[in-house]
Amino acid sequence: MRPTGPLHLGHLVGALKNWVDLQERYDCFFMVADWHALMSEYERPAEIREYSRQMVRDWIAAGVDPKRSVIFRQSDVSEHLELYMVLSILAPLGWVERVPTYKEQLREVKGRDLATYGFLGYPVLQAADILLYKANAVPVGEDQIPHLELTREIVRRFKFLYSSDIFPEPKPLLTQEARLLGVDGRKMSKSYDNFIALSEEPDQIRKKGQKMFTDPQRIKMTDPGHPETCNVCHYWEVFVPEQAPKVWEECRASKRGCTQNKQELSEHLIRLTQRFRTQREKVPDDEVERVLAEGAQKARQVAQKTMREVRQAVGLG
Ligand code: AMP
């Protein structure tokens, strides 16, 4: 995850919940992608360090367990850049240019100049992040599928060029809630300013809740609602599943207006974020630094071993 801002509800349901479950079945590596953050924030990098710390605190609060999983910061393990260099050399320009998120971000992200040499290499660095640990599987949202496909293509090309089998082809572990929409109906994202942060104050949640898009076909309260096309109703399913059937039924039967629906949902979201905040306050300040230092050590061990094999394969050193 990139430390470019506070974590939001999309991160909680789209990534963190899944991560916590995966710890039961896999040896997991969770990375603070601060090099990736720098690619978009290079003009104002001052906050990356602080966001990194806050993010790890949020992970621990959500249940990511540093005793079971390796939690580390990308820039603490310089092998990421070494492997990135090797992969950049062999990744054809056409492959990188056709990654759909590249053009989308250039178009959609405002206030940042992403037309840089480095930003084009974003998914190649991601491939290095994955392959350095010989990951068999990567938990991703659907938007990341093309990046994982590029990683798989790079693995095949590496194998073809150097007759080397050191990298497995990683498969995606798709998250159930892979695309939570924000208050404006686009994917919830730090870049679009349409998010509800996990650290959001109650009044802000109420304000943002009121702004949410509902069923466009429902003009008056007496019109029957279509909960399946309403983002607010979808939030009920995701965040308050036990009450969602009743809410959906009332919406269809015009017994529940959109304003009431948003107000009640906001109160649920406030309770959820407050529970989260209580957990977060239990994580002591120095814990994050300790976790990152230990994580870097464990990650480095694996990364160095892989890089020895890579250098051997490509004929360096
Ligand atoms: P990012 O903030 O773009 O670095 O995303 C970090 C992780 O959170 C990735 O696995 C994303 O797929 C996931 N994620 C981010 N935003 C959302 C969202 N709106 N819905 C679901 N998952 C998300």
XYZ file of C-alpha atoms and ligand atoms in Angstrom:
340
model
C 0.000 0.000 0.000
C 1.243 3.482 -0.842
C 1.652 5.947 2.033
C 0.127 8.904 0.210
C -2.633 9.778 2.650
C -4.798 8.461 5.435
C -6.349 5.029 4.991
C -10.020 4.968 4.041
C -12.977 2.602 4.067
C -11.946 1.209 0.668
C -8.634 0.069 2.134
C -10.386 -1.521 5.082
C -12.824 -3.653 3.097
C -10.754 -3.963 -0.095
C -7.436 -4.916 1.438
C -7.003 -5.004 5.215
C -9.808 -7.424 6.073
C -8.492 -9.785 3.443
C -4.900 -9.448 4.675
C -5.929 -10.365 8.187
C -7.596 -13.559 6.910
C -4.684 -14.468 4.640
C -2.343 -14.598 7.593
C -4.102 -17.830 8.609
C -3.161 -19.587 5.362
C -0.023 -17.942 3.969
C 3.385 -16.582 4.944
C 2.639 -12.955 4.196
C 4.763 -9.933 3.347
C 3.009 -6.563 3.698
C 4.880 -3.613 2.269
C 4.731 0.141 2.719
C 5.333 1.185 -0.884
C 7.124 4.463 -0.221
C 9.084 4.456 -3.490
C 5.775 4.126 -5.298
C 4.402 6.991 -3.208
C 7.343 9.169 -4.183
C 6.521 8.607 -7.860
C 3.385 10.728 -7.515
C 4.358 12.870 -4.491
C 7.904 13.851 -5.502
C 6.994 17.533 -5.489
C 5.837 17.403 -1.855
C 7.421 14.365 -0.226
C 7.449 15.695 3.352
C 4.471 13.637 4.478
C 5.467 10.236 3.123
C 7.418 9.269 6.243
C 4.601 10.223 8.593
C 1.912 8.571 6.448
C 4.046 5.413 6.424
C 4.055 5.278 10.208
C 0.356 6.041 10.481
C -0.406 3.395 7.913
C 1.457 0.658 9.748
C -0.365 1.693 12.896
C -3.666 1.268 11.029
C -2.609 -2.160 9.769
C -1.808 -3.346 13.272
C -5.071 -1.862 14.569
C -6.946 -3.783 11.859
C -5.342 -7.060 12.985
C -2.298 -7.467 10.752
C 0.035 -9.263 13.135
C 3.763 -8.462 13.033
C 4.528 -11.755 14.777
C 2.984 -13.764 11.950
C 3.671 -11.580 8.926
C 6.566 -9.517 7.676
C 5.669 -5.810 7.735
C 8.301 -3.662 6.081
C 9.058 -0.455 4.203
C 10.134 -0.738 0.565
C 12.906 1.864 0.810
C 14.525 -0.053 3.694
C 15.330 -2.931 1.330
C 17.484 -1.595 -1.507
C 17.239 -4.870 -3.438
C 13.852 -3.651 -4.713
C 15.650 -1.083 -6.838
C 18.249 -3.541 -8.008
C 15.671 -5.997 -9.259
C 13.636 -3.123 -10.708
C 16.664 -2.193 -12.803
C 17.093 -5.729 -14.129
C 13.392 -6.020 -14.967
C 13.315 -2.545 -16.576
C 16.040 -3.625 -18.932
C 14.121 -6.633 -20.169
C 10.536 -5.267 -20.087
C 9.562 -4.166 -23.627
C 8.350 -0.571 -23.782
C 5.122 -1.638 -25.504
C 4.137 -3.843 -22.554
C 4.573 -1.031 -20.062
C 2.863 1.604 -22.196
C -0.259 -0.490 -22.676
C -0.968 -0.983 -18.945
C -4.417 0.663 -18.673
C -3.869 2.254 -15.248
C -0.999 4.288 -16.683
C -3.115 6.278 -19.139
C -6.021 6.414 -16.691
C -3.882 7.954 -13.952
C -2.299 10.456 -16.340
C -5.822 11.514 -17.294
C -7.590 11.374 -13.932
C -5.068 12.457 -11.318
C -5.139 16.227 -10.932
C -2.501 18.491 -9.413
C 0.439 16.148 -10.041
C 2.653 15.875 -13.071
C 2.877 12.143 -13.660
C 4.381 12.413 -17.150
C 7.783 11.295 -15.896
C 10.204 8.569 -16.870
C 9.862 7.013 -13.402
C 6.075 6.822 -13.372
C 6.011 4.743 -16.544
C 8.049 2.161 -14.630
C 5.526 1.987 -11.762
C 4.255 -1.533 -12.587
C 7.795 -2.799 -13.250
C 8.794 -1.785 -9.731
C 5.658 -3.567 -8.558
C 6.815 -6.685 -10.396
C 10.155 -6.411 -8.568
C 8.297 -6.077 -5.225
C 6.448 -9.310 -5.911
C 9.259 -11.357 -7.443
C 11.886 -10.459 -4.870
C 9.951 -12.626 -2.389
C 9.021 -15.232 -5.031
C 5.387 -14.644 -4.152
C 2.989 -17.340 -5.323
C -0.031 -15.144 -4.777
C -0.810 -11.451 -4.432
C -3.969 -10.079 -2.808
C -5.194 -7.347 -5.137
C -8.211 -5.346 -6.174
C -9.422 -5.728 -9.766
C -7.657 -2.530 -10.860
C -4.342 -4.231 -10.149
C -4.947 -7.274 -12.355
C -3.157 -5.781 -15.407
C -0.103 -5.096 -13.222
C -0.048 -8.688 -12.075
C -0.431 -9.872 -15.664
C 2.602 -7.764 -16.590
C 4.511 -9.401 -13.735
C 3.625 -12.833 -15.099
C 4.768 -11.821 -18.586
C 8.038 -10.552 -17.148
C 8.552 -13.893 -15.362
C 8.079 -15.738 -18.653
C 10.471 -13.412 -20.457
C 13.077 -13.799 -17.709
C 12.765 -17.559 -17.989
C 13.061 -17.426 -21.794
C 16.087 -15.088 -21.818
C 18.113 -16.678 -19.041
C 16.751 -20.244 -18.955
C 16.121 -19.578 -15.316
C 13.271 -20.856 -13.199
C 13.869 -18.759 -10.139
C 10.570 -16.889 -10.226
C 7.148 -18.517 -9.862
C 4.264 -16.910 -11.798
C 2.213 -15.185 -9.113
C -1.557 -15.535 -9.191
C -4.050 -12.908 -8.025
C -6.103 -13.475 -4.903
C -9.056 -11.268 -5.726
C -10.576 -9.420 -2.853
C -14.294 -9.870 -2.385
C -14.972 -6.133 -2.159
C -12.516 -5.136 -4.839
C -13.955 -1.754 -5.708
C -15.718 0.235 -3.014
C -17.098 3.418 -4.553
C -16.513 6.790 -2.960
C -19.077 9.466 -2.095
C -19.101 10.720 -5.712
C -19.750 7.307 -7.264
C -16.201 6.820 -8.601
C -13.837 4.280 -7.021
C -12.957 5.479 -3.521
C -9.440 6.865 -3.785
C -7.043 9.210 -2.053
C -6.377 10.809 -5.428
C -10.036 11.675 -6.075
C -10.866 13.258 -2.713
C -14.049 11.175 -2.493
C -13.050 9.040 0.490
C -14.145 8.542 4.079
C -10.961 8.104 6.113
C -10.712 5.644 8.986
C -9.596 8.626 11.084
C -12.476 10.851 9.943
C -14.286 12.957 12.583
C -17.994 12.108 13.120
C -19.229 15.439 11.725
C -17.188 14.978 8.597
C -18.649 11.510 8.132
C -22.160 12.967 8.438
C -21.324 15.648 5.860
C -19.745 13.213 3.437
C -22.563 10.709 3.996
C -25.086 13.360 2.942
C -23.170 13.929 -0.302
C -23.367 10.294 -1.386
C -25.040 9.452 -4.679
C -28.179 7.331 -4.426
C -30.541 5.711 -6.933
C -30.713 8.117 -9.918
C -34.177 6.834 -10.890
C -35.667 7.787 -7.560
C -36.714 11.446 -7.618
C -39.464 11.583 -4.950
C -39.673 9.549 -1.778
C -42.850 7.893 -3.052
C -40.942 6.465 -6.038
C -39.895 2.845 -5.441
C -36.120 2.579 -4.945
C -33.655 0.326 -6.780
C -31.204 -0.654 -4.041
C -29.105 -2.747 -6.405
C -28.014 0.410 -8.249
C -27.654 2.628 -5.156
C -24.221 3.145 -3.605
C -25.707 3.927 -0.174
C -27.609 0.616 -0.182
C -24.428 -1.142 -1.234
C -22.667 0.344 1.792
C -25.386 -1.144 3.998
C -24.572 -4.556 2.540
C -20.847 -4.120 3.093
C -20.774 -2.410 6.486
C -24.069 -3.375 8.169
C -24.917 -6.683 6.472
C -27.293 -7.859 9.194
C -29.635 -4.911 8.584
C -29.206 -4.633 4.823
C -32.145 -6.923 3.779
C -34.594 -4.834 5.808
C -33.161 -1.545 4.482
C -33.318 -2.785 0.883
C -36.917 -3.937 1.315
C -38.006 -0.616 2.814
C -36.258 1.240 0.010
C -38.046 -0.822 -2.648
C -41.388 -0.291 -0.920
C -40.821 3.511 -0.650
C -40.928 3.271 3.128
C -37.436 4.659 3.547
C -36.214 7.886 1.987
C -32.682 8.489 0.724
C -31.979 11.163 3.359
C -32.913 8.853 6.229
C -30.934 6.074 4.585
C -27.807 8.221 4.417
C -28.213 9.551 7.942
C -28.574 6.124 9.501
C -25.722 4.719 7.455
C -23.474 7.600 8.580
C -24.142 6.755 12.231
C -23.101 3.153 11.584
C -19.929 4.315 9.828
C -19.163 6.602 12.774
C -19.428 3.663 15.189
C -17.210 1.533 12.954
C -14.486 4.182 12.611
C -14.621 4.865 16.342
C -14.091 1.193 17.142
C -11.154 1.317 14.788
C -9.766 4.438 16.458
C -9.914 2.756 19.882
C -7.874 -0.152 18.537
C -5.416 2.257 16.991
C -4.842 4.100 20.248
C -3.771 0.820 21.830
C -0.764 0.600 19.471
C 2.128 2.370 21.252
C 4.202 4.930 19.292
C 7.488 3.038 19.441
C 5.836 -0.217 18.347
C 5.647 0.934 14.724
C 9.369 1.726 14.531
C 10.231 -1.593 16.111
C 7.958 -3.520 13.737
C 9.456 -1.765 10.697
C 13.029 -2.394 11.825
C 12.381 -6.088 12.443
C 10.412 -6.405 9.220
C 13.215 -4.814 7.178
C 15.670 -7.323 8.573
C 13.482 -10.315 7.687
C 12.622 -8.953 4.229
C 16.274 -8.159 3.470
C 17.320 -11.739 4.150
C 14.919 -13.091 1.537
C 15.598 -10.253 -0.913
C 19.371 -10.670 -0.759
C 19.111 -14.363 -1.438
C 16.928 -13.765 -4.499
C 19.268 -11.071 -5.819
C 22.238 -13.429 -5.593
C 20.319 -15.837 -7.842
C 19.300 -13.028 -10.213
C 22.860 -11.725 -10.593
C 24.013 -15.227 -11.306
C 21.274 -15.700 -13.935
C 21.905 -12.431 -15.783
C 25.687 -12.667 -15.564
C 26.458 -9.816 -13.184
C 28.967 -9.640 -10.322
P -3.566 2.246 -2.880
O -4.104 3.196 -1.880
O -4.003 2.599 -4.266
O -2.081 2.048 -2.730
O -4.266 0.835 -2.610
C -3.846 -0.080 -1.633
C -4.719 -1.310 -1.630
O -6.058 -0.990 -1.268
C -4.819 -2.034 -2.982
O -4.826 -3.422 -2.751
C -6.139 -1.588 -3.543
O -6.701 -2.513 -4.427
C -6.964 -1.418 -2.257
N -7.972 -0.364 -2.467
C -7.708 0.968 -2.593
N -8.857 1.634 -2.805
C -9.855 0.714 -2.827
C -11.285 0.771 -3.015
N -11.913 1.924 -3.236
N -11.996 -0.384 -2.948
C -11.382 -1.560 -2.727
N -10.050 -1.691 -2.532
C -9.288 -0.574 -2.589
